Coordinates of C-alpha atoms and ligand atoms in Angstrom, one line a residue:
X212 CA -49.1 85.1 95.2
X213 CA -52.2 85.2 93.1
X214 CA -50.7 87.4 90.8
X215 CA -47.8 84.7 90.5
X216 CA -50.4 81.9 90.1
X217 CA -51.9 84.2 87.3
X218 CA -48.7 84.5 85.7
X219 CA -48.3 81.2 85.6
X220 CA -51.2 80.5 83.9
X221 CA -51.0 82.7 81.4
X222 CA -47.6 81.3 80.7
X223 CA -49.2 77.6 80.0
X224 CA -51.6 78.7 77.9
X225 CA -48.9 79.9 75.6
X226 CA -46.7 77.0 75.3
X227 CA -49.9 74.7 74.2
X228 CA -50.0 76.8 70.9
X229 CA -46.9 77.1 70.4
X230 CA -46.5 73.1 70.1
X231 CA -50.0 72.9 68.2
X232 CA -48.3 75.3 65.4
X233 CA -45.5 73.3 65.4
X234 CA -46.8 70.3 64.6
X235 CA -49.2 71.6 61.9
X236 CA -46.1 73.3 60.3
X237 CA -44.4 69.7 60.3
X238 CA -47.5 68.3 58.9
X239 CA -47.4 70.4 56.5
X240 CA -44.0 70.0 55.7
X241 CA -44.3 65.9 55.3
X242 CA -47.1 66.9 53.1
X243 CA -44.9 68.6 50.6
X244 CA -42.3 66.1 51.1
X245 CA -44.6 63.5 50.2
X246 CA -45.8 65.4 47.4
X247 CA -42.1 66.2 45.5
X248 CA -40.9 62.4 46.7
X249 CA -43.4 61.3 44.3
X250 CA -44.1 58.0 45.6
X251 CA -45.0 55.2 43.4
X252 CA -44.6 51.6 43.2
X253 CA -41.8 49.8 41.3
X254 CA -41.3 45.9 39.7
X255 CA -38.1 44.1 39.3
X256 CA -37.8 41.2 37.6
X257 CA -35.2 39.3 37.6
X258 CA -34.1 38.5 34.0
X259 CA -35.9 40.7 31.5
X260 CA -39.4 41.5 30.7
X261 CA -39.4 39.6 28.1
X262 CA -37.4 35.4 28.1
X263 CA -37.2 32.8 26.3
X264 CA -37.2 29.0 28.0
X265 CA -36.4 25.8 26.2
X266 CA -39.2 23.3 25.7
X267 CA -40.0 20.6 28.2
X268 CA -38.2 21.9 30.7
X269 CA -39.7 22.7 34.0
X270 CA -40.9 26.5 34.2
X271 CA -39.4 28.3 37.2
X272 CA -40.0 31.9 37.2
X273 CA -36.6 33.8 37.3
X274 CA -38.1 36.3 40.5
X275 CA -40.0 39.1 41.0
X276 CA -40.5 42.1 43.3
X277 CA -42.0 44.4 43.8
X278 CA -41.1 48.3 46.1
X279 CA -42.2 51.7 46.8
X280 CA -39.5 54.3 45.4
X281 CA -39.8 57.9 45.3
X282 CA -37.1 60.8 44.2
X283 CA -36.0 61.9 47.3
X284 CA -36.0 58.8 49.7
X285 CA -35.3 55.9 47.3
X286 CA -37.0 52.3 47.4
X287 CA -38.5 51.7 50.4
X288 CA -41.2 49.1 51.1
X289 CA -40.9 45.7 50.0
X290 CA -44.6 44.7 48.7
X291 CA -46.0 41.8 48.3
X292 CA -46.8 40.2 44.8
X293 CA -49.2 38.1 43.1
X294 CA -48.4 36.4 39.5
X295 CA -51.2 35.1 37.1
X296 CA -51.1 33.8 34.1
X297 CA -49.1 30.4 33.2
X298 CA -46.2 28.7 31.2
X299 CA -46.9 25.1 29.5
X300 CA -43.6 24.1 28.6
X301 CA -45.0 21.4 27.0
X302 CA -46.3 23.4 23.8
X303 CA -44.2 25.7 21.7
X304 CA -45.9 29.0 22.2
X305 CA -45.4 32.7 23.6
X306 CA -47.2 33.4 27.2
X307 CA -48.0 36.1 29.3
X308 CA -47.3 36.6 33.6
X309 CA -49.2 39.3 35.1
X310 CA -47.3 40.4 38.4
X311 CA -50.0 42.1 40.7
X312 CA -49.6 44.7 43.4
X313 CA -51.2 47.2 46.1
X314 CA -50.3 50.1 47.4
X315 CA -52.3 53.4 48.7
X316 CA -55.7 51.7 47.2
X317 CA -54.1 51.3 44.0
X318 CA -53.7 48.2 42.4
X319 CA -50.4 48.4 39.9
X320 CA -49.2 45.5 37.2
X321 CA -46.4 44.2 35.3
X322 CA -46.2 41.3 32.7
X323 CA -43.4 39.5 31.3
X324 CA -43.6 37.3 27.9
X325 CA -42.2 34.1 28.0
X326 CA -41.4 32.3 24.6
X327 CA -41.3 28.2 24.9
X328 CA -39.1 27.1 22.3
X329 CA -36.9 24.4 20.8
X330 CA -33.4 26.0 21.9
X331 CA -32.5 22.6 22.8
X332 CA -30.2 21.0 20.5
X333 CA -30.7 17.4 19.5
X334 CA -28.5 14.7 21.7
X335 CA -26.3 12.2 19.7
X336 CA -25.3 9.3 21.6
X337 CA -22.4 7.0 20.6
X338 CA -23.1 3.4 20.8
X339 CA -19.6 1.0 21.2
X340 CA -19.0 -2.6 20.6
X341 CA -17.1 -4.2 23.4
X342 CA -13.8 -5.3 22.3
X343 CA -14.2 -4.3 18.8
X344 CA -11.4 -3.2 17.0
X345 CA -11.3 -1.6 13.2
X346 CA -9.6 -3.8 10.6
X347 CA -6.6 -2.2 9.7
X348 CA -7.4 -3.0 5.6
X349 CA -11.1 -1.8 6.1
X350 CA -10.9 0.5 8.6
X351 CA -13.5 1.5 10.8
X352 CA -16.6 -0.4 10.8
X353 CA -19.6 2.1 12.5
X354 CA -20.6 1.0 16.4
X355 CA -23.9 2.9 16.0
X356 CA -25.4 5.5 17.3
X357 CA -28.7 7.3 18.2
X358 CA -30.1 11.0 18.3
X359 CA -32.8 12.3 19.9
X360 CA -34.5 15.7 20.1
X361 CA -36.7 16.5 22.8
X362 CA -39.0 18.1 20.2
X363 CA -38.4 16.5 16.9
X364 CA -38.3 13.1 18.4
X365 CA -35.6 10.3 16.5
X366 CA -33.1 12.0 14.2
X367 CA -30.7 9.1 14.2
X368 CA -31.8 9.1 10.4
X369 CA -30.9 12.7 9.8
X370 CA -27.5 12.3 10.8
X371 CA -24.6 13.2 8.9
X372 CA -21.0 11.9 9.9
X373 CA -17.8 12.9 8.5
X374 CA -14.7 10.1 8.7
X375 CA -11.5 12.6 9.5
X376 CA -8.4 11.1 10.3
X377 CA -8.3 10.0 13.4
X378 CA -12.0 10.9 14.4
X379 CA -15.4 10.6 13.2
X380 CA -17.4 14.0 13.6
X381 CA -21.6 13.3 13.7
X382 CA -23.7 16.2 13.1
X383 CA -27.7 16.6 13.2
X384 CA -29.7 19.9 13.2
X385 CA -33.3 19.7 15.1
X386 CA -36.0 21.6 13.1
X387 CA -35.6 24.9 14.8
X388 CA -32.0 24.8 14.2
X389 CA -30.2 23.8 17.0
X390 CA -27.0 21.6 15.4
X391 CA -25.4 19.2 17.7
X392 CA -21.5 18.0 16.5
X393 CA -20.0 15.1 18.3
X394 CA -16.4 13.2 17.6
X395 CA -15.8 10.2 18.3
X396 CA -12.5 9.1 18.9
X397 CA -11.1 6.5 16.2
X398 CA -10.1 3.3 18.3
X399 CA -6.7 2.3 16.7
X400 CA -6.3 -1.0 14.1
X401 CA -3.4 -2.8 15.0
X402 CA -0.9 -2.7 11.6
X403 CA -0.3 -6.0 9.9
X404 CA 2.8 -7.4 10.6
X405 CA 4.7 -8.1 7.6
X406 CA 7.7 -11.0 7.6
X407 CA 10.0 -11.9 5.8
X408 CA 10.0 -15.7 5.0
X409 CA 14.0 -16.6 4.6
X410 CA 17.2 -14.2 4.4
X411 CA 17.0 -10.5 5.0
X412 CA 19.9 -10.4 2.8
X413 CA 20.7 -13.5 0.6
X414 CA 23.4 -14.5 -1.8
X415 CA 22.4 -16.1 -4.2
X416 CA 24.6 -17.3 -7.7
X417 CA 23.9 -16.3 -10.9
X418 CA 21.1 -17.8 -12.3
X419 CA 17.9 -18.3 -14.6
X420 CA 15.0 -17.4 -12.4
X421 CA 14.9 -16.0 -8.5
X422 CA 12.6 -17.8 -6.5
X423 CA 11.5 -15.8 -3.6
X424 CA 11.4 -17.6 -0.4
X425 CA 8.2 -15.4 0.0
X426 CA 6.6 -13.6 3.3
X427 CA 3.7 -13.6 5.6
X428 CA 1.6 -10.8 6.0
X429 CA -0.8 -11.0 9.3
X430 CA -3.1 -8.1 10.9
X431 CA -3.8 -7.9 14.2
X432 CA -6.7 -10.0 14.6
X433 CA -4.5 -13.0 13.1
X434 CA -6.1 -12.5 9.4
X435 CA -4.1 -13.5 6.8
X436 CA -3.6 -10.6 4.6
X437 CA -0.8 -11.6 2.0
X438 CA -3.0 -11.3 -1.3
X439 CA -2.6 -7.4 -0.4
X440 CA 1.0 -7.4 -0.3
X441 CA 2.4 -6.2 -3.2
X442 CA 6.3 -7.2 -4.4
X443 CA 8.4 -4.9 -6.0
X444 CA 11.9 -6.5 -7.3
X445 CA 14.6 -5.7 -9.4
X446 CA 16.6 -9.1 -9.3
X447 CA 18.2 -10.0 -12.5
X448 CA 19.3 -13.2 -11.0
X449 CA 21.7 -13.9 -14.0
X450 CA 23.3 -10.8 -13.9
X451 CA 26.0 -9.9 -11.0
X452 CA 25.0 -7.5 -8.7
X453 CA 23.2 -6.8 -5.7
X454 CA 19.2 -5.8 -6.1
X455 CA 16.4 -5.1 -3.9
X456 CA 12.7 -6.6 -3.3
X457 CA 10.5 -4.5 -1.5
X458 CA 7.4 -6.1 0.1
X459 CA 4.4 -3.7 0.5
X460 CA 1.0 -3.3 1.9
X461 CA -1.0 -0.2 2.0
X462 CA -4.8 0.6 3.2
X463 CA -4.5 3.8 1.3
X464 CA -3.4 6.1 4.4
X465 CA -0.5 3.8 5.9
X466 CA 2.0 2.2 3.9
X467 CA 3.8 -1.2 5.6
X468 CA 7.4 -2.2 3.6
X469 CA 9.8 -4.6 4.1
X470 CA 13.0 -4.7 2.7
X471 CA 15.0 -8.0 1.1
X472 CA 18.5 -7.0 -0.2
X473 CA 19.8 -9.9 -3.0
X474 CA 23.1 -10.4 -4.3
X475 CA 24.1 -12.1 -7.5
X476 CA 27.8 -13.4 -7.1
X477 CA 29.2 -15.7 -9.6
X478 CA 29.0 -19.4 -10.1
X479 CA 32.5 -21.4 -9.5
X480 CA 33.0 -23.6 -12.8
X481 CA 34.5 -26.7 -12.7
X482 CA 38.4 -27.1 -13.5
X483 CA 38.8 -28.4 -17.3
X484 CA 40.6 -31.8 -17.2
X485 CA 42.1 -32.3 -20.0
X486 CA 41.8 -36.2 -21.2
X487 CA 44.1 -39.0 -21.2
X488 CA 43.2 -41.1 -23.8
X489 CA 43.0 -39.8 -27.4
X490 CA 39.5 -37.9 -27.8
X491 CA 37.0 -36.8 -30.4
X492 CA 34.1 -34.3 -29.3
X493 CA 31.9 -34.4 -32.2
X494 CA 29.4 -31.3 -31.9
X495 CA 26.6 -30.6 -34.3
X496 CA 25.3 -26.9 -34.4
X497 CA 22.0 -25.5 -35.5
X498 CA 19.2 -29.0 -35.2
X499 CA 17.3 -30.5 -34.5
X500 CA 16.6 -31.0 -38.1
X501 CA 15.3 -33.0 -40.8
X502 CA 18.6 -35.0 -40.5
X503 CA 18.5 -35.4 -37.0
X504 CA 17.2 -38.1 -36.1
X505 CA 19.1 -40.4 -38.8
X506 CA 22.2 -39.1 -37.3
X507 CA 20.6 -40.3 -33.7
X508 CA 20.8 -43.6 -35.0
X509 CA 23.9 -43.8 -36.5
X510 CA 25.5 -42.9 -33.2
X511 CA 23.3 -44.9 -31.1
X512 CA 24.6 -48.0 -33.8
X513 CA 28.2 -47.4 -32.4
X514 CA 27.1 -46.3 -29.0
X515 CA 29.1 -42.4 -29.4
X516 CA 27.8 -40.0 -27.2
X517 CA 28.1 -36.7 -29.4
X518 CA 27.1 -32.9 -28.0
X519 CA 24.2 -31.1 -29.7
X520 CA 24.2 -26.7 -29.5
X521 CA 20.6 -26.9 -30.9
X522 CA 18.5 -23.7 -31.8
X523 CA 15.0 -23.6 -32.1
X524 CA 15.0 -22.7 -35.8
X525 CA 13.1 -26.1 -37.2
X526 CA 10.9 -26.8 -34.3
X527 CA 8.8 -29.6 -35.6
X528 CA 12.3 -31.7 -34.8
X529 CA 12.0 -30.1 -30.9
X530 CA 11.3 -33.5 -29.5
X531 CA 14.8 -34.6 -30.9
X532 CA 16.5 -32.7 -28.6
X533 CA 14.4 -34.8 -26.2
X534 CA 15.7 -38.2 -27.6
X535 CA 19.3 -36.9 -28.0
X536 CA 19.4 -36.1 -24.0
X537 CA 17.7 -39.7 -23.0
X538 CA 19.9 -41.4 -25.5
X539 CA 23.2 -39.9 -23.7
X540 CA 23.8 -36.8 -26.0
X541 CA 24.8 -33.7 -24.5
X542 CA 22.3 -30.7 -25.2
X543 CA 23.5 -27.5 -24.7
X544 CA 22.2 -24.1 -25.8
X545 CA 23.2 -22.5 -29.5
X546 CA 20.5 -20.0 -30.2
X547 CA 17.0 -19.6 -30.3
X548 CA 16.4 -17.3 -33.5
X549 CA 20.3 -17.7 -35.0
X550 CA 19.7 -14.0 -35.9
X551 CA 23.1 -12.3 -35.2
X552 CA 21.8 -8.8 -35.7
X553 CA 19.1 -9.6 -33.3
X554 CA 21.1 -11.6 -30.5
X555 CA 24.3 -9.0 -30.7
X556 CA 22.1 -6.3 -30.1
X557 CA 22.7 -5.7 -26.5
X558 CA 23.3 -7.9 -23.6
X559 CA 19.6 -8.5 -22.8
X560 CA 18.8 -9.5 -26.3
X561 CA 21.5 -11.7 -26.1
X562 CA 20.3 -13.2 -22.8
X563 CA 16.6 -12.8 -24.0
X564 CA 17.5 -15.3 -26.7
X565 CA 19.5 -17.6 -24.4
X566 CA 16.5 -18.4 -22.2
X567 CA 13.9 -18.7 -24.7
X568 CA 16.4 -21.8 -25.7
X569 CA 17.3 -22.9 -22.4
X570 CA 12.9 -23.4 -22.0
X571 CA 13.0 -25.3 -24.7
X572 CA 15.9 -27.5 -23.6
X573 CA 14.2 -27.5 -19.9
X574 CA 11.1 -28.3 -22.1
X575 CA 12.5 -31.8 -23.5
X576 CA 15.3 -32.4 -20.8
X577 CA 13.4 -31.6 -17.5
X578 CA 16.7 -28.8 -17.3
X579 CA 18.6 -26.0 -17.8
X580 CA 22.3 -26.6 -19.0
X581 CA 25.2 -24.7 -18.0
X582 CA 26.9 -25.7 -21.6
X583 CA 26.1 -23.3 -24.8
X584 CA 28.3 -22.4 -28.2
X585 CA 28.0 -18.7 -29.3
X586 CA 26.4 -18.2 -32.9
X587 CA 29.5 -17.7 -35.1
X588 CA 31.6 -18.9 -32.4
X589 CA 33.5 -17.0 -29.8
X590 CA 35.9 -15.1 -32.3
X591 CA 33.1 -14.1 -34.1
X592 CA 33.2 -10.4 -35.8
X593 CA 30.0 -10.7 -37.7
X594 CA 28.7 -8.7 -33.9
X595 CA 31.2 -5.9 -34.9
X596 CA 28.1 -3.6 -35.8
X597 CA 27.9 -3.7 -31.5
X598 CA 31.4 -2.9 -30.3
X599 CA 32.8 -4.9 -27.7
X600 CA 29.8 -7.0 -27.1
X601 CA 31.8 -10.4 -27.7
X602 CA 33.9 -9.5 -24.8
X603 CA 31.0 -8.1 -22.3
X604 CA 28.9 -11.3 -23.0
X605 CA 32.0 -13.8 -22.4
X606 CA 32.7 -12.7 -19.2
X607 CA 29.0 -12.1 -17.9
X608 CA 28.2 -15.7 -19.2
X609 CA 31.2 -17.3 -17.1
X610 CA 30.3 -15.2 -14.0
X611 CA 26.7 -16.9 -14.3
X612 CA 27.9 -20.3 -14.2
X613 CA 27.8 -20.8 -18.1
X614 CA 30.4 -22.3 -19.9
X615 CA 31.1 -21.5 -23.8
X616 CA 33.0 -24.0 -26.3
X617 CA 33.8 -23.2 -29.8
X618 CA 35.8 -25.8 -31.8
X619 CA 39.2 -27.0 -33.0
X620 CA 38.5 -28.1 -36.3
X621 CA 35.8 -26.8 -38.5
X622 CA 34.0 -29.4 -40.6
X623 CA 33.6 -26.7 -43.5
X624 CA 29.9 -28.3 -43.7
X625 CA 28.4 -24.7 -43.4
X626 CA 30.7 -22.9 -46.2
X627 CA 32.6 -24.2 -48.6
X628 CA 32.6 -27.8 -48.4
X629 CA 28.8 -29.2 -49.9
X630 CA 30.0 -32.9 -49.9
X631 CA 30.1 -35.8 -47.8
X632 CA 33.9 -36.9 -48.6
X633 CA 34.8 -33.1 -47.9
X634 CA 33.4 -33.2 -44.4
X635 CA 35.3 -37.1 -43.6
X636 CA 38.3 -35.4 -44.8
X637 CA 38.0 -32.1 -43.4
X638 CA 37.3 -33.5 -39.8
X639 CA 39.7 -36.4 -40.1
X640 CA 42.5 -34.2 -41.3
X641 CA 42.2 -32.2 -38.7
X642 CA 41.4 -34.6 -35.8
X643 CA 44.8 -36.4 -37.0
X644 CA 46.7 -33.7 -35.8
X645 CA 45.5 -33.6 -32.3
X646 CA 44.8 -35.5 -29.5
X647 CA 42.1 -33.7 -27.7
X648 CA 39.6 -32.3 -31.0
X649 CA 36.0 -30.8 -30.9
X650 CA 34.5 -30.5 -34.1
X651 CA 32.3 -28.5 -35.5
X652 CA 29.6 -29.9 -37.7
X653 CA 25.7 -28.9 -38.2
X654 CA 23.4 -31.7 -38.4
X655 CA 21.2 -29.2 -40.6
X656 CA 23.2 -30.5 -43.8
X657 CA 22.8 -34.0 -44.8
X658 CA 26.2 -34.3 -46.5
X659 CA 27.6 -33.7 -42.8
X660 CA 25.0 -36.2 -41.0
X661 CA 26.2 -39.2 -43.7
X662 CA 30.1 -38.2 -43.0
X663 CA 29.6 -39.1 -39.6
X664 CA 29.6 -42.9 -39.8
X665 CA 32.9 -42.8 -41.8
X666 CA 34.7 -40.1 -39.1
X667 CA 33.8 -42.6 -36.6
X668 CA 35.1 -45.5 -37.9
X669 CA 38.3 -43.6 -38.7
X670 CA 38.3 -42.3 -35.4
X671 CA 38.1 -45.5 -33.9
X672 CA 40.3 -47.3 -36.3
X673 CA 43.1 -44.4 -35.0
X674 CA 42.8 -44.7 -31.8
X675 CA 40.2 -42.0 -30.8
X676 CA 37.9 -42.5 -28.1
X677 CA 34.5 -40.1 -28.7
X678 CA 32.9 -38.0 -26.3
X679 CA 29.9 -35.7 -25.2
X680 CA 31.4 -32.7 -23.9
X681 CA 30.9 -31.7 -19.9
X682 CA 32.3 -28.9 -17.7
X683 CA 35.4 -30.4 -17.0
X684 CA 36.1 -30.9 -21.0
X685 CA 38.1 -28.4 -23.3
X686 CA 36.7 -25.5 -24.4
X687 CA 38.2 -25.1 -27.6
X688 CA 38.3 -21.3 -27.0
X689 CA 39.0 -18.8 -29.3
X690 CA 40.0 -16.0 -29.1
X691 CA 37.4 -13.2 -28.9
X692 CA 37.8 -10.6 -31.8
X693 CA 35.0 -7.8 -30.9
Ligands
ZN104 ZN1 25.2 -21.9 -35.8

């Protein structure tokens, strides 16, 4: 029994040491655990070590941490940190944050610069007009606008703007750099309307001049815009045909047309009646003249209404045509220059000369006349240097309305007869053979102005009845020889 006890205690003795080495050898072991685990502290900062923040903005410090870490058992504590130091985002500048720590009695750090700087760009803001809307002539009439940097202060001055096509790009750079762009949206200008005023197409007959029944020309905002219009026409109202006037306006970019399409057709003549009675159409060529106006008052003495082709080639005697036309005389067109190599030419020469006549008939006459002799008379050949031209300009003058006489009987007063008797018997000879008889005369040669008062009293002692020529009266037409 005692020896049992004995055992016993023996035994207990043994199992206290045992545990006592055991724990030293697992003391020993955390020791050299601890020892290669290298324990230390470590920061993290969120963002880097080093940031930049933009002026006037709020700091916030992106975060911090702090942990132990070692090589064998990784981070481990969370610690807690202090920060020193400070940011004045007010004032351009580089700071520094000291991050603070403790662990084991030691007392660790980490810092992290932070730049304030301008990395704001500038701000632009639009200004608009209500209801404004850009004048389609004009265009686009600035609205305003402001910009503002939160450093530099008011570059509204500094801005540059660019006018694209359908946009307006602004563009400022602060001081530090920072460019801000903006576009502003063009609003639209509403296009002039441009109206025609009268026929899209007309038809008109052949004629002198084409008055244009015109157009409006209105922009959106109701203003009259039709000094801007320009008019682009190729009507030769006195030639058949059918022609074009274009109606534009343009604000450089956008071009706004309108189209009139004109046709020339041909003026109906009257019929030719020929006259019952006996008749004498005395016609003088190439006055007014020095003679003119003596022959005036021969006829006005026995009341015979006589037809004058006059030319312009003494016009100091222009107002007789006046006088002829009041007293009763028919004025109808010869020639302006007489010039046959001028006025055979071409057909515009020919028609050149033609109306600077007819404005000097409308001149003294208040208008135009439909009635005109050819220079050398329709059977002329004196054109032949211009092939053909006697025939083109016969029938373009009929399909404009104008009507050409030559003559029956030729006085012989501008070739070989010089004399006074030569021209009574030339004309009388010749009107005795007829009833119906123009004559030719020229009241450029004296000798033919004093015959006058004999043919008529011939004339009237035989019978004949004397006349101004109209439309409806013979044409004495030869036949055309080039
Ligand atoms: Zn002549």
């Amino acid at each position: 029994m005692a020896r049992q006890k004995e055992k016993e205690k023996r035994s207990g003795g043994g199992w206290k040491a045992t545990l006592l080495l055991f724990l030293l050898l697992i003391i020993a072991s955390a020791a050299v655990l601890f020892t290669m685990d290298g324990r230390h502290v470590q920061f993290r900062l969120v963002d880097s070590s080093e940031i930049t923040v933009p002026y006037g903005v709020d700091f916030v410090d992106p975060g911090r941490s702090a942990v132990t870490t070692g090589r064998i058992f990784g981070p481990a504590l969370l610690l807690p940190v202090e920060s020193s130091g400070y940011v004045n985002t007010k004032r351009i500048g580089t700071y520094e944050l000291t991050y603070t720590t403790e662990f084991l009695f030691n007392t660790y750090t980490a810092t992290r610069i932070v730049h304030v700087a301008d990395i704001t760009p500038p701000v632009i803001t639009l200004q608009t007009v209500d209801g404004y809307e850009p004048d389609w002539f004009t265009g686009y009439e600035e609205e305003g606008y402001l910009a503002w940097d939160d450093v530099d202060g008011d570059l509204t001055a500094q801005v540059q703007f660019e006018q694209l096509e359908d946009k307006i790009e602004y563009r400022v750079s602060d001081r530090a750099g920072n460019e801000t762009v903006v576009e502003r949206e063009l609003p639209t200008a509403s296009a002039p309307e441009l109206t025609l005023l009268g026929d899209e197409i007309m038809t008109i007959t052949a004629r002198m001049d084409f008055e244009d029944p015109g157009f409006t020309a209105v922009d959106g905002k109701g203003k009259d815009l039709s000094d801007l219009v320009t008019v682009e026409s190729n009507v030769t109202p006195y030639r058949l045909g059918e022609y074009q006037v274009i109606y534009s306006i343009s604000n450089g970019e956008e071009t706004i047309s309108v189209l009139r399409t004109v046709e020339v057709v041909p003026v109906e003549l009257p019929e030719v009646i020929q006259p019952d009675e006996k008749t004498i159409y005395l016609t003088f060529d190439d006055g007014p003249g020095p003679y003119t106006e003596a022959l005036l008052d021969v006829l006005a003495a026995y009341d015979v209404k006589a037809t004058f082709f006059v030319t312009q080639e003494y016009p100091q005697y222009e107002d007789m045509i006046g006088r002829a036309y009041r007293e009763g005389h028919t004025i109808a067109v010869h020639t302006a220059s007489h010039d046959y190599y001028k006025i055979y030419a071409s057909e515009q020469a020919y028609l050149d000369d033609f109306y600077a006549m007819q404005e000097v008939i409308y001149r003294q006459t208040g208008e135009y006349t439909q009635m005109f002799r050819f220079p050398g008379g329709s059977s002329n050949t004196v054109s032949n240097f211009n092939p053909g031209i006697m025939s083109r300009l016969t029938g373009m003058m009929n399909s404009m309305g104008y009507q050409y006489y030559d003559w029956h009987v030729d006085s012989g007063d501008a070739g070989g007869t010089r004399s006074k008797a030569g021209v009574v018997a030339n004309v009388t000879s010749g009107c005795a053979e007829r009833r119906t008889t123009v004559v030719l005369q020229h009241d450029v040669k004296d000798y033919s102005v004093d015959a006058v008062e004999q043919i008529i009293i011939w004339g009237r002692q035989n019978g004949y009845t004397f006349r101004a020529l109209d439309l409806t009266s013979p044409t004495a037409h030869h036949g055309i020889a080039n």
